[in-house]
Short mmCIF file of C-alpha atoms in Angstrom, two decimals:
data_model
loop_
_atom_site.label_atom_id
_atom_site.label_comp_id
_atom_site.label_asym_id
_atom_site.label_seq_id
_atom_site.Cartn_x
_atom_site.Cartn_y
_atom_site.Cartn_z
CA MET A 207 23.51 82.52 -154.28
CA LYS A 208 23.12 80.97 -150.81
CA ARG A 209 20.73 78.03 -150.32
CA LEU A 210 17.50 79.06 -148.71
CA THR A 211 16.02 77.24 -145.75
CA THR A 212 12.59 75.70 -145.39
CA LEU A 213 9.89 77.44 -143.38
CA PRO A 214 8.88 75.43 -140.28
CA SER A 215 8.89 78.45 -138.00
CA PHE A 216 6.95 80.60 -140.49
CA LEU A 217 4.31 77.92 -141.06
CA ALA A 218 4.05 77.18 -137.35
CA ALA A 219 3.47 80.86 -136.62
CA SER A 220 0.76 81.06 -139.28
CA THR A 221 -0.93 77.95 -137.89
CA LEU A 222 -0.81 79.37 -134.37
CA ALA A 223 -2.33 82.64 -135.56
CA VAL A 224 -5.21 80.77 -137.18
CA ALA A 225 -5.77 78.68 -134.07
CA MET A 226 -5.84 81.77 -131.84
CA SER A 227 -8.31 83.46 -134.20
CA LEU A 228 -10.65 80.46 -134.05
CA GLY A 229 -10.27 80.18 -130.31
CA ALA A 230 -11.31 83.78 -129.92
CA GLY A 231 -14.69 82.96 -131.43
CA ASN A 232 -14.13 84.45 -134.85
CA VAL A 233 -16.76 82.31 -136.58
CA SER A 234 -18.05 84.91 -139.02
CA ALA A 235 -15.15 84.88 -141.48
CA GLN A 236 -15.27 87.59 -144.11
CA PRO A 237 -14.61 86.69 -147.75
CA ALA A 238 -11.05 87.38 -148.83
CA SER A 239 -10.55 90.41 -151.06
CA ILE A 240 -8.13 90.87 -153.95
CA GLU A 241 -5.06 92.75 -152.75
CA THR A 242 -1.77 93.79 -154.31
CA VAL A 243 1.48 93.34 -152.42
CA GLU A 244 5.01 94.37 -153.40
CA GLY A 245 7.74 92.51 -151.59
CA GLN A 246 11.21 91.03 -151.72
CA VAL A 247 11.67 87.28 -152.17
CA GLN A 248 13.10 85.68 -149.04
CA GLU A 249 12.61 81.91 -149.08
CA ARG A 250 11.23 79.03 -151.11
CA PHE A 251 8.77 76.42 -149.89
CA GLY A 252 8.23 73.92 -152.69
CA ASN A 253 6.72 75.87 -155.59
CA ASP A 254 5.57 78.62 -153.24
CA PHE A 255 7.78 81.31 -151.76
CA VAL A 256 7.92 83.95 -149.02
CA VAL A 257 8.22 87.68 -149.53
CA GLU A 258 8.84 90.41 -147.00
CA ALA A 259 6.54 93.39 -147.50
CA ASN A 260 6.35 96.34 -145.11
CA GLY A 261 7.96 94.29 -142.35
CA GLU A 262 5.53 91.37 -142.82
CA ARG A 263 6.48 87.92 -144.07
CA ILE A 264 3.88 86.58 -146.49
CA LEU A 265 3.68 83.11 -147.99
CA VAL A 266 2.84 83.41 -151.70
CA ARG A 267 0.80 80.51 -153.06
CA ASN A 268 1.87 79.92 -156.66
CA PRO A 269 -1.14 78.92 -158.82
CA SER A 270 0.91 77.54 -161.70
CA HIS A 271 2.16 74.47 -159.75
CA ALA A 272 5.53 74.97 -161.36
CA PRO A 273 8.77 76.47 -160.01
CA LEU A 274 9.32 80.13 -160.85
CA ASN A 275 12.56 81.66 -162.05
CA LEU A 276 13.09 83.78 -158.95
CA GLU A 277 16.07 84.43 -156.73
CA GLN A 278 16.44 85.64 -153.20
CA GLY A 279 16.24 89.42 -153.18
CA ASP A 280 14.07 89.74 -156.29
CA VAL A 281 11.30 92.33 -155.95
CA VAL A 282 7.91 91.13 -157.15
CA THR A 283 4.35 92.43 -157.14
CA ILE A 284 1.63 89.92 -156.30
CA SER A 285 -2.10 90.35 -156.79
CA GLY A 286 -4.41 87.81 -155.21
CA ARG A 287 -6.63 86.81 -152.33
CA ARG A 288 -5.18 87.35 -148.89
CA GLY A 289 -5.36 84.68 -146.25
CA GLU A 290 -3.90 84.36 -142.77
CA GLY A 291 -0.22 85.12 -143.37
CA SER A 292 -0.47 84.23 -147.05
CA ILE A 293 -1.70 85.37 -150.44
CA HIS A 294 -3.11 83.11 -153.17
CA ALA A 295 -1.58 84.73 -156.22
CA ARG A 296 -3.56 85.44 -159.37
CA GLU A 297 -0.78 87.49 -160.94
CA ILE A 298 2.93 87.86 -160.19
CA LEU A 299 5.00 90.58 -161.84
CA GLN A 300 8.74 91.15 -161.77
CA SER A 301 10.08 94.59 -160.90
CA ASP A 302 10.29 95.50 -164.61
CA GLY A 303 6.62 94.65 -165.12
CA THR A 304 7.20 91.27 -166.75
CA ARG A 305 4.35 88.89 -165.93
CA ILE A 306 5.64 85.52 -164.70
CA VAL A 307 2.28 84.23 -163.48
CA GLY A 308 -1.05 85.50 -164.66
CA PHE A 309 -4.31 84.95 -166.39
CA ALA A 310 -4.30 87.79 -168.92
CA PRO A 311 -5.75 86.66 -172.24
CA ARG A 312 -4.08 87.05 -175.56
CA PRO A 313 -5.66 86.61 -179.00
CA MET A 314 -5.90 83.04 -180.22
CA THR A 315 -3.66 82.21 -183.16
CA SER A 316 -5.09 78.74 -183.76
CA PRO A 317 -7.51 78.03 -186.58
CA HIS A 318 -9.70 76.13 -184.11
CA GLN A 319 -12.71 78.37 -183.71
CA GLY A 320 -15.50 75.81 -183.20
CA PRO A 321 -17.79 75.72 -180.15
CA ARG A 322 -15.63 73.13 -178.38
CA HIS A 323 -12.74 75.63 -178.19
CA GLN A 324 -14.67 78.78 -177.39
CA GLY A 325 -13.89 80.45 -174.08
CA PHE A 326 -10.21 79.54 -174.12
CA GLY A 327 -8.53 82.83 -173.33
CA TYR A 328 -5.31 81.89 -171.56
CA GLN A 329 -1.80 82.80 -172.54
CA ALA A 330 -1.06 79.70 -174.59
CA ASP A 331 -2.58 79.13 -178.02
CA MET A 332 -4.14 75.94 -179.30
CA SER A 333 -1.56 75.29 -182.01
CA HIS A 334 1.22 75.26 -179.41
CA LEU A 335 -0.75 72.83 -177.26
CA GLU A 336 -1.34 70.49 -180.20
CA GLU A 337 2.36 70.66 -181.05
CA GLN A 338 3.18 69.41 -177.56
CA LEU A 339 0.57 66.66 -177.86
CA GLY A 340 2.11 65.53 -181.14
CA GLU A 341 5.57 65.36 -179.55
CA ARG A 342 4.16 62.87 -177.06
CA GLY A 343 2.39 60.74 -179.62
CA PHE A 344 -1.12 62.01 -178.92
CA GLY A 345 -3.73 63.12 -181.44
CA GLN A 346 -5.49 66.44 -181.97
CA ILE A 347 -7.47 68.27 -179.33
CA LEU A 348 -11.02 66.95 -179.10
CA HIS A 349 -12.15 69.23 -176.31
CA ALA A 350 -10.51 71.98 -174.21
CA GLU A 351 -11.88 72.76 -170.77
CA PRO A 352 -10.40 75.67 -168.74
CA LYS A 353 -10.22 75.00 -165.00
CA GLY A 354 -9.20 77.18 -162.08
CA SER A 355 -5.62 75.90 -161.86
CA HIS A 356 -5.07 74.42 -165.33
CA LEU A 357 -6.42 73.78 -168.81
CA ARG A 358 -7.84 70.28 -169.29
CA VAL A 359 -7.59 68.84 -172.80
CA HIS A 360 -9.11 65.62 -174.13
CA THR A 361 -7.37 63.72 -176.91
CA ASN A 362 -6.52 60.15 -177.95
CA ALA A 363 -3.38 58.04 -177.72
CA SER A 364 -1.98 56.37 -180.84
CA ASN A 365 -3.90 53.20 -179.94
CA GLY A 366 -7.17 55.12 -179.73
CA MET A 367 -7.39 55.16 -175.94
CA PRO A 368 -8.88 58.40 -174.55
CA VAL A 369 -6.30 60.60 -172.83
CA GLU A 370 -6.74 63.57 -170.52
CA VAL A 371 -3.92 66.12 -170.64
CA ARG A 372 -3.43 69.04 -168.30
CA PHE A 373 -1.55 72.21 -169.21
CA GLU A 374 -0.57 75.15 -167.02
CA HIS A 375 -2.22 78.45 -167.87
CA ASP A 376 0.95 79.58 -169.65
CA GLY A 377 0.72 76.56 -171.95
CA SER A 378 3.44 74.44 -170.35
CA PHE A 379 2.79 70.73 -170.04
CA ARG A 380 1.77 69.43 -166.62
CA GLU A 381 0.57 65.82 -166.98
CA TRP A 382 -1.28 63.22 -169.02
CA ARG A 383 -3.35 60.24 -168.00
CA ILE A 384 -5.07 57.46 -169.90
CA LYS A 385 -8.72 57.36 -168.90
CA ARG A 386 -9.43 53.79 -167.83
CA PRO A 387 -11.84 52.39 -165.26
CA GLY A 388 -9.89 51.40 -162.16
CA ASN A 389 -11.28 47.87 -162.17
CA THR A 390 -9.57 47.19 -165.51
CA ARG A 391 -6.21 47.37 -163.74
CA PRO A 392 -5.20 44.22 -161.83
CA ARG A 393 -4.19 44.26 -158.20
CA LEU A 394 -0.84 42.80 -157.18
CA GLY A 395 -1.01 39.02 -157.52
CA GLU A 396 -4.19 39.02 -159.60
CA TRP A 397 -4.36 37.59 -163.10
CA GLY A 398 -2.62 39.95 -165.49
CA SER A 399 -0.17 41.35 -162.96
CA VAL A 400 3.59 40.87 -163.28
CA PRO A 401 6.23 40.22 -160.60
CA MET A 402 7.36 43.38 -158.83
CA GLN A 403 10.97 42.83 -159.89
CA GLU A 404 9.93 43.21 -163.55
CA ILE A 405 8.18 46.57 -163.15
CA SER A 406 11.28 48.75 -163.52
CA GLN A 407 12.35 46.95 -166.70
CA LEU A 408 8.88 47.35 -168.23
CA VAL A 409 8.87 51.07 -167.37
CA GLN A 410 12.26 51.48 -169.07
CA GLN A 411 10.92 49.74 -172.18
CA GLN A 412 8.28 52.48 -172.36
CA GLY A 413 10.94 55.18 -172.67
CA TYR A 414 11.81 56.13 -169.08
CA ASP A 415 15.21 56.15 -167.40
CA ALA A 416 16.20 55.41 -163.80
CA PRO A 417 12.74 54.37 -162.54
CA ARG A 418 12.41 54.17 -158.77
CA ILE A 419 9.30 52.86 -157.00
CA ILE A 420 8.32 55.24 -154.20
CA ASP A 421 4.90 53.94 -153.17
CA THR A 422 2.43 51.12 -153.76
CA LYS A 423 -1.33 51.56 -153.97
CA GLY A 424 -4.25 49.21 -154.42
CA ARG A 425 -4.13 49.12 -158.21
CA HIS A 426 -0.96 51.01 -159.11
CA LEU A 427 2.57 51.96 -158.12
CA GLU A 428 4.01 55.45 -157.96
CA VAL A 429 7.37 55.66 -159.68
CA LEU A 430 9.89 58.49 -160.07
CA ALA A 431 11.77 58.48 -163.37
CA GLN A 432 13.17 60.63 -166.15
CA ASN A 433 11.27 60.87 -169.42
CA SER A 434 12.72 61.07 -172.93
CA ARG A 435 12.87 64.89 -172.69
CA GLY A 436 15.08 64.67 -169.60
CA GLU A 437 12.31 65.83 -167.25
CA ALA A 438 11.83 64.42 -163.77
CA VAL A 439 8.37 62.84 -163.72
CA GLU A 440 6.12 60.90 -161.40
CA LEU A 441 4.47 57.91 -163.04
CA HIS A 442 1.45 55.85 -162.15
CA VAL A 443 2.13 52.28 -163.27
CA ASP A 444 -0.42 49.48 -163.00
CA TYR A 445 0.58 46.03 -161.79
CA ALA A 446 0.66 44.83 -165.39
CA GLY A 447 3.62 47.19 -165.84
CA GLN A 448 1.82 49.75 -168.01
CA VAL A 449 2.38 53.48 -167.49
CA TYR A 450 -1.00 55.22 -167.60
CA ARG A 451 -0.16 58.58 -166.03
CA GLU A 452 2.82 60.93 -166.20
CA LYS A 453 3.13 64.25 -164.41
CA ARG A 454 5.98 66.68 -163.97
CA HIS A 455 7.70 66.19 -160.65
CA TYR A 456 8.93 69.29 -158.83
CA THR A 457 11.02 69.29 -155.70
CA SER A 458 11.94 72.04 -153.25
CA GLY A 459 15.38 73.64 -153.06
CA PHE A 460 15.50 75.50 -156.37
CA PHE A 461 17.61 78.29 -154.92
CA ASN A 462 21.30 77.40 -154.96
#
C-alpha cells in the first residue's frame, strides 16, 4: 500500500473558502445539519482522513481521537455534521455495514446499576472498564460521567490518590491523570525538584522505556515514552520526577 501524503493544499483550500465566505458578508451562519456521505478513503491527516464523494474531497473529523483501521480505497459511510469542506463524524460504517465509530448503545452487562452509573449507554460495558483499571493498578469506578468525546471515570490509585481516567466511546483506554492542585508540584529549581538529568531515570523506574523530553512547562515536563504494554504514550512529569498523567500518543502516517 503506498504511503499517503499530508494535506496542505486541501486544508489551504478549505481555509480560503471560509475566508471568502466571511469576506462576502455571510454573518448569519446556519446551524449545521446531520448528513450522510458515502465516499472512498483518499488520505490521512493525523487521526482524521479525507474521502472523495461525488467528486468532492471531504475531511472527516474522527471523534474517537484514535487511528482507524482504514486503507486507501476503502469505501465508508459517514454520518455527522457538515462544515466547510469537512464533516464531524458521529458514525462511520465500513462498506459491509460494520460500525467502526459510533454512539449506538448496547445493553449493560455490568452489575453496577446504582445512580452513579445510570445514563451510561455507550458501546463498552462497566466490567470491561474496571478490568482495564485493575490492569493499571487503579481501584473500582467511583463515578462515570459521559462526555461528548469520551467517558470520564473517577477512581483511586493504589496510594489512595484520586485519579481521573478517560475512555473512548468504544471502551478503549485514552488517558489517566492524578488529580492534584498545580501548586503542589514544584517548579524547576524549587525545593522538592530534582536535576533535569535525573528525570529520565526516574521515569524509567516508574515502568516506562525510552523516555524522551519533548517540552518543558511551568510545573511539568512533557515526555514521550513506551509504557509496560508497549504503547507509545505522552507523559506529564513534575519536576520532582513523578509521572502524574499518561495518555496514548498517536502520530500521523498510519498508511504504509
